[in-house]
Tab-separated table of C-alpha atoms in Angstrom:
chain	number	residue	atom	x	y	z
A	105	MET	CA	-9.173	6.284	26.042
A	106	THR	CA	-6.276	4.195	24.759
A	107	GLY	CA	-2.608	4.645	25.569
A	108	GLN	CA	0.096	2.637	23.844
A	109	ILE	CA	3.856	2.556	23.759
A	110	LYS	CA	6.190	0.549	21.544
A	111	THR	CA	9.914	0.245	22.044
A	112	GLY	CA	12.501	-1.854	20.322
A	113	SER	CA	15.916	-2.308	18.805
A	114	PHE	CA	17.967	0.470	17.224
A	115	GLY	CA	16.569	3.203	19.476
A	116	MET	CA	12.929	2.823	18.451
A	117	ILE	CA	10.259	4.368	20.683
A	118	ASN	CA	6.663	4.940	19.594
A	119	PRO	CA	4.062	6.335	22.046
A	120	LEU	CA	0.427	6.798	20.990
A	121	ILE	CA	-2.661	8.136	22.720
A	122	ARG	CA	-6.260	8.015	21.506
A	123	TYR	CA	-9.258	9.652	23.163
A	124	GLU	CA	-12.889	9.004	22.248
A	125	GLN	CA	-15.857	11.029	23.439
A	126	LYS	CA	-19.558	10.410	22.900
A	127	PHE	CA	-21.407	13.676	23.472
A	128	ASN	CA	-24.884	12.273	22.915
A	129	GLU	CA	-26.662	9.671	20.779
A	130	LYS	CA	-25.996	11.673	17.609
A	131	ILE	CA	-22.515	13.160	18.032
A	132	SER	CA	-19.173	11.589	18.926
A	133	ALA	CA	-15.528	12.415	18.306
A	134	SER	CA	-12.055	10.945	18.614
A	135	THR	CA	-8.531	12.292	18.543
A	136	THR	CA	-5.188	10.523	18.119
A	137	GLY	CA	-1.618	11.662	18.674
A	138	GLU	CA	1.480	9.616	17.858
A	139	PHE	CA	5.250	10.064	17.915
A	140	MET	CA	7.953	7.713	16.642
A	141	ARG	CA	11.713	7.908	16.494
A	142	ALA	CA	14.545	5.471	15.797
A	143	ASP	CA	18.230	5.847	14.993
A	144	ASN	CA	18.301	2.576	12.979
A	145	LEU	CA	22.046	2.230	13.433
A	146	TYR	CA	21.956	-1.494	12.758
A	147	PRO	CA	24.917	-3.737	11.899
A	148	PHE	CA	25.409	-5.527	8.599
A	149	THR	CA	28.107	-7.485	6.796
A	150	LEU	CA	29.794	-5.948	3.759
A	151	VAL	CA	31.002	-8.519	1.245
A	152	ASN	CA	33.070	-7.564	-1.796
A	153	GLY	CA	34.788	-10.580	-3.324
A	154	ASP	CA	37.160	-11.951	-0.680
A	155	TYR	CA	36.830	-8.799	1.424
A	156	VAL	CA	34.383	-9.147	4.348
A	157	SER	CA	33.853	-6.531	7.059
A	158	LYS	CA	31.367	-5.691	9.803
A	159	GLU	CA	29.738	-2.301	9.282
A	160	LYS	CA	26.896	-0.173	10.650
A	161	ARG	CA	24.076	1.487	8.720
A	162	TYR	CA	24.783	5.186	9.177
A	163	ASN	CA	22.585	8.167	8.274
A	164	ASN	CA	19.388	6.230	8.904
A	165	ASN	CA	17.461	7.867	11.740
A	166	ILE	CA	13.812	8.855	11.519
A	167	GLN	CA	11.407	10.956	13.568
A	168	THR	CA	7.682	11.254	12.854
A	169	TYR	CA	4.654	12.987	14.327
A	170	ARG	CA	1.035	12.185	13.530
A	171	GLY	CA	-2.205	13.710	14.749
A	172	GLU	CA	-5.815	13.370	13.696
A	173	LEU	CA	-9.256	14.524	14.792
A	174	ASN	CA	-12.467	12.729	13.801
A	175	LEU	CA	-16.073	13.855	14.163
A	176	TYR	CA	-19.094	11.564	13.699
A	177	ILE	CA	-22.630	12.956	13.398
A	178	SER	CA	-25.883	11.042	12.844
A	179	PRO	CA	-28.620	13.669	12.376
A	180	ASN	CA	-31.220	10.894	12.034
A	181	ASN	CA	-31.426	7.165	11.398
A	182	ARG	CA	-31.048	7.722	7.632
A	183	SER	CA	-28.040	10.039	7.472
A	184	THR	CA	-24.430	10.164	8.631
A	185	LEU	CA	-21.863	12.966	8.462
A	186	ASN	CA	-18.198	12.260	9.211
A	187	GLY	CA	-15.220	14.587	9.165
A	188	LYS	CA	-11.476	14.171	9.626
A	189	ILE	CA	-8.483	16.486	10.068
A	190	TYR	CA	-5.067	14.840	9.716
A	191	TYR	CA	-1.432	15.958	9.975
A	192	TYR	CA	1.770	13.970	9.477
A	193	ASP	CA	5.369	15.182	9.715
A	194	THR	CA	8.479	13.067	9.227
A	195	ASN	CA	12.183	13.907	9.270
A	196	GLN	CA	14.483	11.140	8.144
A	197	GLN	CA	17.987	10.548	6.994
A	198	LEU	CA	18.335	8.458	3.844
A	199	PRO	CA	21.090	5.845	3.891
A	200	GLY	CA	23.145	5.505	0.757
A	201	ALA	CA	24.026	2.471	-1.284
A	202	VAL	CA	26.594	0.220	0.382
A	203	ILE	CA	29.755	0.779	-1.642
A	204	LEU	CA	33.217	-0.354	-0.579
A	205	TYR	CA	35.009	2.429	1.358
A	206	ASN	CA	31.973	4.721	0.979
A	207	ALA	CA	28.968	3.453	2.943
A	208	LYS	CA	27.952	6.860	4.313
A	209	SER	CA	25.374	9.321	3.005
A	210	ARG	CA	24.330	12.901	3.712
A	211	GLU	CA	20.867	12.693	2.199
A	212	LYS	CA	17.855	13.841	4.218
A	213	LEU	CA	14.139	13.978	3.522
A	214	ARG	CA	11.388	15.873	5.294
A	215	GLU	CA	7.791	15.162	4.313
A	216	ARG	CA	4.687	16.851	5.655
A	217	ASN	CA	1.089	16.062	4.858
A	218	PHE	CA	-2.149	17.732	5.928
A	219	PHE	CA	-5.645	16.881	4.804
A	220	SER	CA	-9.207	17.522	5.856
A	221	GLN	CA	-12.173	15.615	4.512
A	222	VAL	CA	-15.916	15.311	4.948
A	223	HIS	CA	-18.173	12.371	4.115
A	224	TYR	CA	-21.988	12.557	3.967
A	225	ARG	CA	-24.429	9.719	3.257
A	226	THR	CA	-28.214	9.729	3.301
A	227	TYR	CA	-30.967	7.240	2.431
A	228	TRP	CA	-34.383	8.163	1.039
A	229	GLU	CA	-37.599	6.182	1.075
A	230	ASN	CA	-37.807	5.865	-2.725
A	231	ASN	CA	-34.907	3.363	-2.953
A	232	LEU	CA	-32.379	6.154	-3.479
A	233	SER	CA	-29.276	6.970	-1.477
A	234	LEU	CA	-26.757	9.779	-1.897
A	235	LEU	CA	-23.068	9.901	-1.028
A	236	ILE	CA	-21.024	13.132	-1.082
A	237	ASN	CA	-17.297	13.454	-0.332
A	238	GLY	CA	-15.002	16.448	-0.147
A	239	LYS	CA	-11.288	16.628	0.580
A	240	PHE	CA	-8.388	19.067	0.627
A	241	ASN	CA	-4.875	17.621	0.692
A	242	TRP	CA	-1.554	19.475	1.072
A	243	SER	CA	1.895	17.885	1.048
A	244	GLN	CA	5.513	19.016	1.078
A	245	SER	CA	8.714	17.119	0.268
A	246	HIS	CA	12.132	18.608	1.064
A	247	TYR	CA	15.080	16.584	-0.227
A	248	HIS	CA	18.563	17.573	0.985
A	249	ASP	CA	21.941	16.270	-0.142
A	250	GLU	CA	25.532	17.462	0.125
A	251	GLY	CA	28.529	17.059	-2.142
A	252	GLY	CA	30.895	18.767	-4.534
A	253	LYS	CA	28.665	17.960	-7.506
A	254	TYR	CA	26.169	20.611	-6.318
A	255	PRO	CA	26.655	24.408	-6.604
A	256	GLY	CA	27.570	25.666	-3.144
A	257	GLY	CA	28.106	22.104	-1.948
A	258	GLU	CA	24.488	21.232	-1.196
A	259	LEU	CA	21.126	20.550	-2.796
A	260	ASN	CA	17.715	21.526	-1.385
A	261	ASP	CA	14.758	20.477	-3.528
A	262	ARG	CA	11.349	21.529	-2.191
A	263	TYR	CA	8.046	20.364	-3.673
A	264	PHE	CA	4.584	21.578	-2.624
A	265	GLN	CA	1.468	19.775	-3.826
A	266	ARG	CA	-2.202	20.620	-3.304
A	267	GLU	CA	-5.267	18.590	-4.181
A	268	TYR	CA	-8.924	19.636	-4.121
A	269	TYR	CA	-11.326	16.727	-4.419
A	270	THR	CA	-15.097	16.384	-4.521
A	271	SER	CA	-17.305	13.466	-5.487
A	272	GLY	CA	-20.919	12.435	-5.482
A	273	ALA	CA	-22.633	9.087	-5.998
A	274	LEU	CA	-26.317	8.241	-6.404
A	275	LEU	CA	-27.494	4.684	-5.713
A	276	TYR	CA	-30.858	3.405	-6.971
A	277	THR	CA	-32.188	-0.039	-5.990
A	278	PRO	CA	-35.470	-0.603	-7.861
A	279	THR	CA	-35.718	-4.239	-6.697
A	280	SER	CA	-33.969	-6.568	-4.292
A	281	HIS	CA	-31.926	-7.971	-7.190
A	282	TRP	CA	-30.999	-4.870	-9.186
A	283	SER	CA	-29.029	-1.768	-8.240
A	284	MET	CA	-27.563	1.099	-10.262
A	285	VAL	CA	-24.960	3.693	-9.320
A	286	TYR	CA	-23.833	6.874	-11.014
A	287	ALA	CA	-20.745	8.557	-9.544
A	288	ALA	CA	-18.789	11.653	-10.551
A	289	ASP	CA	-15.433	12.861	-9.213
A	290	TYR	CA	-13.596	16.117	-9.818
A	291	ILE	CA	-9.977	16.582	-8.722
A	292	TYR	CA	-7.709	19.592	-9.124
A	293	ASN	CA	-3.974	19.150	-8.460
A	294	ASN	CA	-1.117	21.607	-8.672
A	295	LEU	CA	2.584	21.562	-7.878
A	296	ASN	CA	5.180	24.208	-7.068
A	297	ALA	CA	8.896	23.609	-6.621
A	298	ASN	CA	12.161	25.513	-6.327
A	299	THR	CA	13.901	23.261	-8.859
A	300	PRO	CA	15.360	24.676	-12.101
A	301	ASN	CA	12.900	22.795	-14.317
A	302	ASN	CA	9.769	23.736	-12.366
A	303	THR	CA	6.852	24.747	-14.596
A	304	SER	CA	4.149	24.971	-11.864
A	305	PRO	CA	1.999	22.249	-13.446
A	306	TYR	CA	-1.657	21.619	-12.708
A	307	ARG	CA	-4.240	19.003	-13.630
A	308	HIS	CA	-8.032	18.838	-13.820
A	309	SER	CA	-9.358	15.280	-13.503
A	310	ILE	CA	-12.975	14.373	-14.236
A	311	LEU	CA	-14.038	10.784	-13.558
A	312	GLN	CA	-17.533	9.439	-14.187
A	313	THR	CA	-18.698	5.912	-13.397
A	314	ALA	CA	-21.887	4.026	-14.229
A	315	THR	CA	-22.410	0.717	-12.405
A	316	LEU	CA	-25.082	-1.932	-12.896
A	317	ARG	CA	-25.339	-4.779	-10.375
A	318	TYR	CA	-27.506	-7.914	-10.363
A	319	GLN	CA	-27.543	-10.224	-7.343
A	320	THR	CA	-29.437	-13.354	-6.262
A	321	ASP	CA	-28.654	-16.068	-3.736
A	322	ASN	CA	-26.406	-17.795	-6.277
A	323	ILE	CA	-25.285	-15.125	-8.746
A	324	THR	CA	-23.635	-11.725	-8.542
A	325	ALA	CA	-22.891	-9.835	-11.760
A	326	VAL	CA	-21.440	-6.319	-11.938
A	327	ALA	CA	-20.780	-4.167	-15.014
A	328	ILE	CA	-18.903	-0.852	-14.737
A	329	LEU	CA	-18.062	1.831	-17.281
A	330	LEU	CA	-15.531	4.472	-16.221
A	331	GLY	CA	-14.941	7.634	-18.233
A	332	SER	CA	-11.701	9.481	-17.429
A	333	ILE	CA	-10.643	12.952	-18.555
A	334	TYR	CA	-7.280	14.448	-17.555
A	335	LEU	CA	-6.560	18.038	-18.596
A	336	ASN	CA	-2.956	19.053	-17.918
A	337	GLY	CA	-1.347	22.458	-18.017
A	338	ALA	CA	1.444	24.573	-16.561
A	339	LYS	CA	1.800	28.207	-15.572
A	340	GLU	CA	5.315	28.279	-17.029
A	341	GLY	CA	5.902	26.123	-20.075
A	342	ASN	CA	3.977	23.013	-21.034
A	343	GLY	CA	2.256	20.395	-18.947
A	344	ALA	CA	1.832	16.719	-19.716
A	345	GLU	CA	-0.408	15.661	-22.591
A	346	ASN	CA	-4.188	15.633	-22.042
A	347	ARG	CA	-5.781	12.190	-21.776
A	348	ARG	CA	-9.267	10.728	-22.265
A	349	LYS	CA	-10.320	7.107	-21.862
A	350	LEU	CA	-13.370	4.865	-21.490
A	351	SER	CA	-12.627	1.843	-19.291
A	352	PRO	CA	-15.164	-0.998	-19.017
A	353	SER	CA	-15.024	-3.786	-16.446
A	354	PHE	CA	-17.157	-6.803	-15.633
A	355	SER	CA	-17.258	-9.399	-12.870
A	356	PHE	CA	-19.363	-12.510	-12.369
A	357	SER	CA	-19.633	-14.767	-9.312
A	358	TRP	CA	-21.630	-18.007	-9.111
A	359	LYS	CA	-22.421	-20.258	-6.168
A	360	PRO	CA	-23.303	-23.637	-7.789
A	361	CYS	CA	-25.202	-25.003	-4.780
A	362	THR	CA	-27.580	-22.958	-2.669
A	363	ASP	CA	-26.536	-24.740	0.507
A	364	GLY	CA	-22.864	-24.988	-0.471
A	365	GLN	CA	-19.857	-22.792	0.197
A	366	LEU	CA	-18.206	-22.988	-3.218
A	367	TYR	CA	-17.926	-19.825	-5.314
A	368	LEU	CA	-16.711	-19.551	-8.905
A	369	ARG	CA	-15.844	-16.136	-10.295
A	370	THR	CA	-14.389	-14.391	-13.290
A	371	SER	CA	-13.668	-10.775	-14.151
A	372	TYR	CA	-12.334	-8.443	-16.805
A	373	LYS	CA	-10.941	-4.959	-16.205
A	374	ASP	CA	-9.682	-2.283	-18.545
A	375	ILE	CA	-7.255	-0.231	-16.445
A	376	PHE	CA	-6.000	3.240	-17.347
A	377	ARG	CA	-3.461	4.876	-15.012
A	378	VAL	CA	-1.929	8.272	-15.634
A	379	ALA	CA	1.358	9.211	-14.011
A	380	THR	CA	1.237	10.977	-10.645
A	381	PHE	CA	2.669	14.472	-10.272
A	382	SER	CA	5.847	13.113	-8.689
A	383	GLU	CA	6.243	10.650	-11.591
A	384	ASN	CA	5.699	13.434	-14.124
A	385	TYR	CA	7.437	16.449	-12.631
A	386	PHE	CA	9.881	15.702	-9.777
A	387	ASP	CA	13.386	16.759	-10.820
A	388	ARG	CA	15.833	13.984	-11.827
A	389	MET	CA	13.048	11.464	-11.371
A	390	GLY	CA	9.904	12.397	-13.256
A	391	SER	CA	9.248	12.818	-16.948
A	392	ARG	CA	6.584	15.038	-18.481
A	393	ASP	CA	6.486	12.634	-21.435
A	394	LEU	CA	5.677	9.578	-19.312
A	395	ARG	CA	2.782	7.813	-21.029
A	396	PRO	CA	-0.277	6.453	-19.197
A	397	GLU	CA	-0.281	2.783	-18.329
A	398	LYS	CA	-3.022	0.800	-20.075
A	399	ALA	CA	-3.839	-2.740	-18.970
A	400	GLN	CA	-6.345	-5.429	-19.789
A	401	GLN	CA	-6.801	-7.774	-16.842
A	402	TYR	CA	-8.460	-11.192	-17.052
A	403	ASN	CA	-9.109	-13.232	-13.910
A	404	ILE	CA	-10.707	-16.546	-13.022
A	405	GLY	CA	-10.961	-17.800	-9.461
A	406	ILE	CA	-12.540	-20.132	-6.959
A	407	THR	CA	-13.342	-19.715	-3.265
A	408	TYR	CA	-14.277	-22.457	-0.836
A	409	GLN	CA	-15.502	-21.794	2.712
A	410	ASN	CA	-16.894	-24.270	5.191
A	411	ASN	CA	-17.362	-25.246	8.820
A	412	PHE	CA	-16.623	-28.969	8.988
A	413	THR	CA	-16.639	-30.098	12.600
A	414	SER	CA	-16.174	-28.753	16.097
A	415	TRP	CA	-12.395	-29.211	15.738
A	416	LEU	CA	-12.303	-27.488	12.311
A	417	PRO	CA	-14.800	-24.646	12.741
A	418	ALA	CA	-13.547	-22.464	9.884
A	419	ILE	CA	-11.641	-22.894	6.642
A	420	SER	CA	-11.320	-20.628	3.627
A	421	LEU	CA	-9.443	-21.425	0.415
A	422	THR	CA	-9.052	-19.148	-2.599
A	423	LEU	CA	-7.281	-19.747	-5.888
A	424	ASP	CA	-7.003	-17.182	-8.684
A	425	GLY	CA	-5.354	-17.251	-12.068
A	426	TYR	CA	-4.884	-14.076	-14.083
A	427	TYR	CA	-3.455	-12.668	-17.272
A	428	ASN	CA	-2.561	-8.997	-17.680
A	429	LYS	CA	-1.671	-7.416	-20.993
A	430	VAL	CA	-0.035	-4.068	-20.241
A	431	LYS	CA	0.975	-1.303	-22.623
A	432	ASP	CA	3.398	1.418	-21.500
A	433	LYS	CA	3.751	-0.054	-18.020
A	434	ILE	CA	5.097	2.561	-15.590
A	435	VAL	CA	8.126	1.136	-13.789
A	436	ALA	CA	10.267	2.750	-11.079
A	437	MET	CA	14.009	2.051	-11.107
A	438	PRO	CA	15.709	3.116	-7.840
A	439	TYR	CA	18.621	5.552	-8.003
A	440	ASN	CA	18.583	6.230	-4.256
A	441	MET	CA	15.970	6.175	-1.503
A	442	PHE	CA	14.283	9.342	-2.822
A	443	ILE	CA	15.021	9.450	-6.537
A	444	TRP	CA	13.426	6.651	-8.551
A	445	ASN	CA	13.735	6.929	-12.315
A	446	MET	CA	10.348	6.463	-13.971
A	447	VAL	CA	10.219	4.722	-17.345
A	448	ASN	CA	7.636	3.178	-19.653
A	449	LEU	CA	7.929	-0.429	-20.776
A	450	GLY	CA	6.190	-0.619	-24.151
A	451	LYS	CA	4.597	-4.046	-23.744
A	452	VAL	CA	4.471	-6.312	-20.691
A	453	GLU	CA	2.631	-9.591	-20.259
A	454	ILE	CA	1.885	-10.978	-16.811
A	455	TRP	CA	0.671	-14.491	-16.053
A	456	GLY	CA	-0.003	-15.168	-12.405
A	457	VAL	CA	-1.526	-17.382	-9.747
A	458	ASP	CA	-2.603	-16.338	-6.234
A	459	ALA	CA	-3.463	-18.930	-3.574
A	460	ASN	CA	-4.620	-18.265	-0.002
A	461	ILE	CA	-5.632	-20.393	2.964
A	462	ASN	CA	-7.150	-19.362	6.291
A	463	THR	CA	-8.184	-22.021	8.771
A	464	THR	CA	-8.822	-22.547	12.469
A	465	PHE	CA	-8.329	-25.788	14.400
A	466	GLN	CA	-10.103	-26.070	17.749
A	467	LEU	CA	-7.684	-28.248	19.761
A	468	ALA	CA	-9.627	-28.079	23.024
A	469	LYS	CA	-11.770	-25.653	24.943
A	470	HIS	CA	-10.017	-22.237	24.852
A	471	TYR	CA	-7.189	-23.686	22.716
A	472	SER	CA	-7.100	-22.998	18.986
A	473	LEU	CA	-4.561	-23.115	16.188
A	474	LEU	CA	-4.804	-20.508	13.419
A	475	LEU	CA	-3.087	-21.153	10.100
A	476	THR	CA	-2.826	-18.649	7.254
A	477	GLY	CA	-0.795	-18.844	4.098
A	478	ASN	CA	-0.452	-17.148	0.729
A	479	TYR	CA	1.523	-17.829	-2.424
A	480	THR	CA	1.939	-15.815	-5.620
A	481	TYR	CA	3.465	-16.896	-8.894
A	482	GLN	CA	4.056	-14.035	-11.326
A	483	TYR	CA	5.575	-14.426	-14.762
A	484	ALA	CA	5.962	-10.750	-15.743
A	485	VAL	CA	8.044	-10.286	-18.877
A	486	ASP	CA	9.007	-7.455	-21.208
A	487	LYS	CA	7.728	-8.183	-24.728
A	488	THR	CA	8.364	-4.752	-26.254
A	489	ASP	CA	11.031	-5.560	-28.843
A	490	PRO	CA	11.895	-9.090	-30.049
A	491	GLU	CA	15.285	-7.822	-31.250
A	492	VAL	CA	16.683	-6.832	-27.825
A	493	VAL	CA	18.573	-9.245	-25.590
A	494	TYR	CA	16.107	-8.895	-22.691
A	495	TYR	CA	13.021	-9.822	-24.736
A	496	LYS	CA	10.794	-12.066	-22.578
A	497	HIS	CA	12.979	-11.423	-19.513
A	498	GLN	CA	11.369	-10.918	-16.092
A	499	ILE	CA	10.904	-7.203	-15.391
A	500	ALA	CA	13.135	-5.587	-12.773
A	501	TYR	CA	12.488	-6.103	-9.058
A	502	THR	CA	9.601	-8.524	-9.693
A	503	PRO	CA	10.098	-11.964	-8.099
A	504	ARG	CA	8.716	-15.009	-9.885
A	505	HIS	CA	7.644	-16.556	-6.550
A	506	SER	CA	6.574	-14.954	-3.265
A	507	ALA	CA	4.870	-16.472	-0.236
A	508	GLY	CA	3.938	-15.931	3.378
A	509	ALA	CA	2.600	-18.054	6.226
A	510	SER	CA	1.751	-17.779	9.903
A	511	LEU	CA	0.857	-20.288	12.600
A	512	ALA	CA	-0.656	-18.996	15.837
A	513	LEU	CA	-1.574	-20.832	19.035
A	514	GLU	CA	-4.202	-19.043	21.114
A	515	ASN	CA	-4.806	-20.161	24.694
A	516	PRO	CA	-5.728	-18.765	28.137
A	517	PHE	CA	-2.084	-18.155	29.121
A	518	ILE	CA	0.038	-16.574	26.400
A	519	ASN	CA	-0.569	-16.612	22.656
A	520	ALA	CA	2.262	-17.359	20.251
A	521	SER	CA	2.641	-16.790	16.523
A	522	LEU	CA	5.371	-17.916	14.140
A	523	HIS	CA	5.357	-16.275	10.717
A	524	ALA	CA	7.494	-16.163	7.607
A	525	THR	CA	7.691	-14.267	4.316
A	526	GLY	CA	9.906	-14.939	1.360
A	527	VAL	CA	10.579	-14.166	-2.284
A	528	SER	CA	12.593	-15.826	-5.022
A	529	LYS	CA	15.505	-14.215	-6.831
A	530	ARG	CA	14.962	-10.915	-8.635
A	531	TYR	CA	16.848	-8.812	-11.160
A	532	ILE	CA	17.824	-5.159	-10.785
A	533	ALA	CA	17.601	-4.386	-14.508
A	534	SER	CA	15.748	-5.464	-17.619
A	535	GLU	CA	18.414	-7.972	-18.647
A	536	ASN	CA	18.251	-11.169	-16.556
A	537	ARG	CA	21.967	-11.891	-16.435
A	538	PRO	CA	23.907	-13.173	-13.370
A	539	SER	CA	25.478	-9.781	-12.585
A	540	ASN	CA	21.980	-8.271	-12.239
A	541	GLU	CA	20.654	-11.031	-9.994
A	542	MET	CA	19.546	-10.504	-6.377
A	543	ASP	CA	19.228	-13.520	-4.111
A	544	GLY	CA	15.868	-14.547	-2.758
A	545	TYR	CA	15.280	-14.656	0.980
A	546	ILE	CA	13.016	-15.979	3.725
A	547	GLU	CA	12.435	-13.922	6.865
A	548	TYR	CA	11.008	-15.504	10.028
A	549	GLY	CA	9.380	-13.798	12.981
A	550	LEU	CA	8.038	-14.793	16.394
A	551	SER	CA	5.360	-13.014	18.430
A	552	LEU	CA	4.050	-13.541	21.963
A	553	TYR	CA	0.951	-11.641	23.032
A	554	ARG	CA	-1.675	-11.557	25.753
A	555	SER	CA	-4.755	-9.494	26.612
A	556	PHE	CA	-6.298	-9.312	30.062
A	557	LYS	CA	-8.714	-7.133	31.982
A	558	ILE	CA	-8.466	-5.707	35.484
A	559	LYS	CA	-11.598	-3.889	36.600
A	560	LYS	CA	-12.324	-1.297	33.881
A	561	PHE	CA	-8.868	-1.489	32.334
A	562	THR	CA	-7.992	-3.697	29.358
A	563	TYR	CA	-4.278	-4.414	28.888
A	564	ASN	CA	-2.550	-5.723	25.759
A	565	LEU	CA	1.049	-6.909	25.922
A	566	ARG	CA	3.048	-8.067	22.921
A	567	GLY	CA	6.632	-8.993	22.148
A	568	ASP	CA	8.025	-9.482	18.634
A	569	ILE	CA	11.276	-10.878	17.327
A	570	ILE	CA	11.728	-9.672	13.752
A	571	ASN	CA	14.028	-11.510	11.348
A	572	LEU	CA	14.453	-14.368	13.808
A	573	GLY	CA	17.154	-16.050	11.725
A	574	ASN	CA	19.200	-12.826	11.472
A	575	LYS	CA	19.123	-13.117	7.673
A	576	GLN	CA	20.824	-10.297	5.770
A	577	TYR	CA	18.995	-9.452	2.567
A	578	ASP	CA	18.250	-6.542	0.233
A	579	ILE	CA	14.905	-5.381	-1.093
A	580	VAL	CA	16.704	-2.737	-3.169
A	581	LYS	CA	20.191	-3.636	-4.422
A	582	SER	CA	23.004	-2.469	-2.069
A	583	TYR	CA	20.551	-1.319	0.619
A	584	PRO	CA	20.769	-4.030	3.327
A	585	MET	CA	17.785	-4.544	5.603
A	586	PRO	CA	18.124	-4.938	9.409
A	587	GLY	CA	19.055	-8.271	10.932
A	588	ARG	CA	17.424	-9.640	14.074
A	589	SER	CA	15.550	-7.010	16.080
A	590	TYR	CA	13.050	-6.816	18.918
A	591	LYS	CA	9.887	-4.872	19.636
A	592	LEU	CA	7.761	-4.620	22.787
A	593	THR	CA	4.240	-3.177	22.810
A	594	CYS	CA	2.070	-2.284	25.782
A	595	SER	CA	-1.369	-0.709	25.518
A	596	ILE	CA	-4.113	0.105	27.979
A	597	HIS	CA	-7.735	0.892	27.200
A	598	PHE	CA	-10.324	2.298	29.610
């Protein structure tokens, strides 16, 4: 059994309990219950020209409940059967945009989600294995707002979505080097709403995948062909357009030296993404005419891993460069914290670089220094129309540079970790002009943590300072994030 409680700034409290039971060698189960609430009434500074004032973030509380039950069955040493039942319920207020003399909001959102799923896998003696999945998912979104612009002074939009999902996959491994997989998925979705434009849409999705894999000590090559069929309809009116697509992909990895730790890799993917039901049909946000996003992704990368000496027992370096050519890219433009306007960008090109480092320094016995870091460069520009002013401008809310790093000292007394994340400037619209610019930011954090055992009880204590520098910044324009805050976590396992 595990019990945990988190508490922190702005009225946050988050208890959790998890119980695990092993009935016999073949059957076990676990259950988890969690509650979280916070008022999030944090301070911020409002700046409008020469006018500066201290304000608080009103209409921002949240309350969530989560519960799940898991069952694990192993009928024999060749088969496993797992099941899960899950429920999540959240009530939250949605803060409005910070506007001079009008920083308050009356928006609320309640979301509920229930799903149950089953997963079965078995292995046969003739180099065949079978995987079967089934899932039912139900979700509700209730958006509430008040104001004179609504009939009767208030708005209550309710959306109910259901998904029925089943899939099967057959794996055949004729030799130690070759393997083949055929997989088929069927998904049925439908949506009901009380909104004026509701058409009760539904969708049948049929996905089939054929995979061929070749692997040796030095080479791994994988070829995949995905066939996608989306059949849309509506009980009242018209649904979105039907879609069909074949999407190939290929990846290749090579280790030049058998005894080395250097890996070279390349890949190509043809991506086809249809709009979700919320993107297609939610009122004031979705569009039935939203086109699928089609992308061709090219990647080349290198990975280096090694254990040098006793003081440098582990190091991992990865570097990837990629080019994405995207047609009809689906982009979300925020109107408020619930309504995001979905649009297609006709042609987008993305050039990028990802770099990662993970390393451990053994300073002395029981003393180690862990360093991790990541950096992303992304040149993502709209190349739809050469005649418009924002041709080759960075797409909205996409930073050119983003990075993160952490440095942790682990020792027998108390562990400490200093971490930071940051992004460069972004733009809130397609045109990259100064009035649309959002400043970049760097956020620092500090953590202290310790685990210890007393008899049969294992204790974990942790303290976090979030936004150590008390930096005020926005992720979405005019929606300030919290300044410095604190969080304490205590858990016990027995």
